Amino acid sequence: MTEKDESVKNTTDVSEEKEEHKEEPTTVENGDSTTSTSEDDNLQNNDVSEENSEETSVDPKDEEIQQLQLKANENEEKYLRLYAEFENYKRRIQNENATNKKYQAQSVLTDILPTIDNIERALQIEGEDESFKSLQKGVQMVHESLLRALKENGLEEIESEGQEFDPNFHQAVVQDNNPDFKSGEITQELQKGYKLKDRVLRPSMVKVNQ
């Protein structure tokens, strides 16, 4: 081997050694970087785990407070519902009492109407005898006194003759053909009708013009 060849060989060996020395620090740096990144990831994971554990863990006192709050809300709803039902019941009882008080004389008045009819029929009888006239006057006084007492308790006569026929207050039993009345007007009252305040006790029996 010549000196020139040995020089070339030595130069090549030196270059290879330099390249090896250059590559070694790079390898070490990569290793350090990888280790550092792994440690950072582990720290972050630990932090996340700690945060999750803190979030999932519930204080027993807070849980007890929530349960008590739910029970309080349920009890409040029950109370409000019961209170509303009681108020509705009280209002219904008050209305029923007011209605009963308003129409408390209805049964008595309904039972006494036939008696009033009989008295009025007796007053239509005519006679010339003095004793008859005296008796008739007494019956008339009783009739007026009775009607006055009944009216004080809410009894009212239903107006009929000359009025427009109203099926809510009148009962048509005969049709008439009277030129002095309009069609649908009542020409004659056959039996008086009565009402207690705004409630009909008995409709009037009437003749209705065609």
Tab-separated table of C-alpha atoms in Angstrom, residues 17-151:
chain	number	residue	atom	x	y	z
A	17	GLU	CA	-15.418	9.225	13.631
A	18	LYS	CA	-16.506	12.847	13.361
A	19	GLU	CA	-19.856	11.825	11.961
A	20	GLU	CA	-20.322	9.339	14.795
A	21	HIS	CA	-19.517	12.008	17.338
A	22	LYS	CA	-22.008	14.375	15.682
A	23	GLU	CA	-24.812	11.804	15.752
A	24	GLU	CA	-24.360	10.871	19.416
A	25	PRO	CA	-25.523	14.190	20.951
A	26	THR	CA	-28.521	14.190	18.632
A	27	THR	CA	-29.535	10.788	19.928
A	28	VAL	CA	-29.155	11.884	23.520
A	29	GLU	CA	-31.176	15.049	22.934
A	30	ASN	CA	-34.023	13.091	21.330
A	31	GLY	CA	-34.084	10.742	24.279
A	32	ASP	CA	-34.233	13.601	26.768
A	33	SER	CA	-36.992	15.275	24.802
A	34	THR	CA	-39.054	12.074	24.689
A	35	THR	CA	-38.631	11.523	28.395
A	36	SER	CA	-39.658	15.105	29.171
A	37	THR	CA	-42.786	14.870	26.995
A	38	SER	CA	-43.805	11.604	28.657
A	39	GLU	CA	-43.415	13.121	32.103
A	40	ASP	CA	-45.531	16.139	31.120
A	41	ASP	CA	-48.252	13.828	29.796
A	42	ASN	CA	-48.225	11.846	33.017
A	43	LEU	CA	-48.546	15.043	35.065
A	44	GLN	CA	-51.449	16.258	32.952
A	45	ASN	CA	-53.181	12.896	33.240
A	46	ASN	CA	-52.713	12.955	36.990
A	47	ASP	CA	-54.153	16.465	37.167
A	48	VAL	CA	-57.164	15.431	35.068
A	49	SER	CA	-57.705	12.349	37.229
A	50	GLU	CA	-57.564	14.459	40.379
A	51	GLU	CA	-60.054	16.961	38.914
A	52	ASN	CA	-62.424	14.147	37.862
A	53	SER	CA	-62.181	12.561	41.282
A	54	GLU	CA	-62.935	15.918	42.881
A	55	GLU	CA	-65.943	16.422	40.588
A	56	THR	CA	-67.370	12.924	41.109
A	57	SER	CA	-66.975	13.026	44.853
A	58	VAL	CA	-70.118	14.632	46.432
A	59	ASP	CA	-70.196	15.976	49.927
A	60	PRO	CA	-72.761	13.966	51.957
A	61	LYS	CA	-74.015	17.186	53.538
A	62	ASP	CA	-74.740	18.688	50.123
A	63	GLU	CA	-76.614	15.547	49.102
A	64	GLU	CA	-78.655	15.654	52.312
A	65	ILE	CA	-79.475	19.320	51.711
A	66	GLN	CA	-80.683	18.523	48.182
A	67	GLN	CA	-82.927	15.731	49.467
A	68	LEU	CA	-84.379	18.010	52.137
A	69	GLN	CA	-84.997	20.680	49.516
A	70	LEU	CA	-86.845	18.166	47.311
A	71	LYS	CA	-89.010	17.068	50.240
A	72	ALA	CA	-89.742	20.697	51.107
A	73	ASN	CA	-90.819	21.388	47.521
A	74	GLU	CA	-93.061	18.306	47.497
A	75	ASN	CA	-94.668	19.307	50.810
A	76	GLU	CA	-95.237	22.819	49.520
A	77	GLU	CA	-96.965	21.492	46.398
A	78	LYS	CA	-99.174	19.218	48.521
A	79	TYR	CA	-100.065	22.119	50.799
A	80	LEU	CA	-100.955	24.415	47.894
A	81	ARG	CA	-103.060	21.692	46.273
A	82	LEU	CA	-104.921	20.954	49.519
A	83	TYR	CA	-105.410	24.662	50.163
A	84	ALA	CA	-106.893	25.168	46.683
A	85	GLU	CA	-109.218	22.192	47.159
A	86	PHE	CA	-110.336	23.523	50.531
A	87	GLU	CA	-110.994	26.979	49.105
A	88	ASN	CA	-113.064	25.456	46.284
A	89	TYR	CA	-115.012	23.368	48.790
A	90	LYS	CA	-115.624	26.377	51.033
A	91	ARG	CA	-116.778	28.464	48.067
A	92	ARG	CA	-119.117	25.698	46.900
A	93	ILE	CA	-120.639	25.357	50.392
A	94	GLN	CA	-121.124	29.112	50.604
A	95	ASN	CA	-122.880	29.161	47.233
A	96	GLU	CA	-125.087	26.239	48.220
A	97	ASN	CA	-125.979	27.932	51.515
A	98	ALA	CA	-126.773	31.193	49.735
A	99	THR	CA	-128.949	29.334	47.200
A	100	ASN	CA	-130.752	27.392	49.917
A	101	LYS	CA	-131.354	30.574	51.873
A	102	LYS	CA	-132.608	32.358	48.773
A	103	TYR	CA	-135.082	29.605	47.904
A	104	GLN	CA	-135.741	28.189	51.364
A	105	ALA	CA	-139.455	29.040	51.099
A	106	GLN	CA	-139.861	27.272	47.746
A	107	SER	CA	-141.414	24.048	49.049
A	108	VAL	CA	-143.848	25.895	51.335
A	109	LEU	CA	-144.882	28.334	48.616
A	110	THR	CA	-145.349	25.547	46.084
A	111	ASP	CA	-147.609	23.664	48.493
A	112	ILE	CA	-149.695	26.732	49.278
A	113	LEU	CA	-150.415	27.740	45.663
A	114	PRO	CA	-153.460	25.425	45.313
A	115	THR	CA	-154.939	27.057	48.433
A	116	ILE	CA	-154.540	30.477	46.847
A	117	ASP	CA	-156.293	29.175	43.711
A	118	ASN	CA	-159.230	27.922	45.780
A	119	ILE	CA	-159.558	31.226	47.631
A	120	GLU	CA	-159.580	33.137	44.342
A	121	ARG	CA	-162.255	30.837	42.916
A	122	ALA	CA	-164.376	31.426	46.030
A	123	LEU	CA	-164.045	35.174	45.578
A	124	GLN	CA	-165.431	34.886	42.017
A	125	ILE	CA	-168.756	33.588	43.328
A	126	GLU	CA	-171.480	36.254	43.364
A	127	GLY	CA	-174.303	36.652	45.861
A	128	GLU	CA	-176.799	39.262	46.982
A	129	ASP	CA	-177.280	38.160	50.548
A	130	GLU	CA	-175.752	40.434	53.188
A	131	SER	CA	-174.275	37.531	55.104
A	132	PHE	CA	-172.710	36.259	51.889
A	133	LYS	CA	-171.208	39.653	51.131
A	134	SER	CA	-169.866	39.859	54.675
A	135	LEU	CA	-168.313	36.418	54.363
A	136	GLN	CA	-166.884	37.254	50.964
A	137	LYS	CA	-165.298	40.400	52.366
A	138	GLY	CA	-163.681	38.418	55.161
A	139	VAL	CA	-162.313	35.868	52.664
A	140	GLN	CA	-160.962	38.701	50.528
A	141	MET	CA	-159.147	40.197	53.527
A	142	VAL	CA	-157.584	36.813	54.309
A	143	HIS	CA	-156.547	36.464	50.667
A	144	GLU	CA	-154.874	39.878	50.604
A	145	SER	CA	-153.120	39.257	53.910
A	146	LEU	CA	-151.872	35.877	52.735
A	147	LEU	CA	-150.554	37.262	49.442
A	148	ARG	CA	-148.814	40.093	51.279
A	149	ALA	CA	-147.002	37.656	53.571
A	150	LEU	CA	-146.043	35.431	50.659
A	151	LYS	CA	-144.714	38.356	48.635
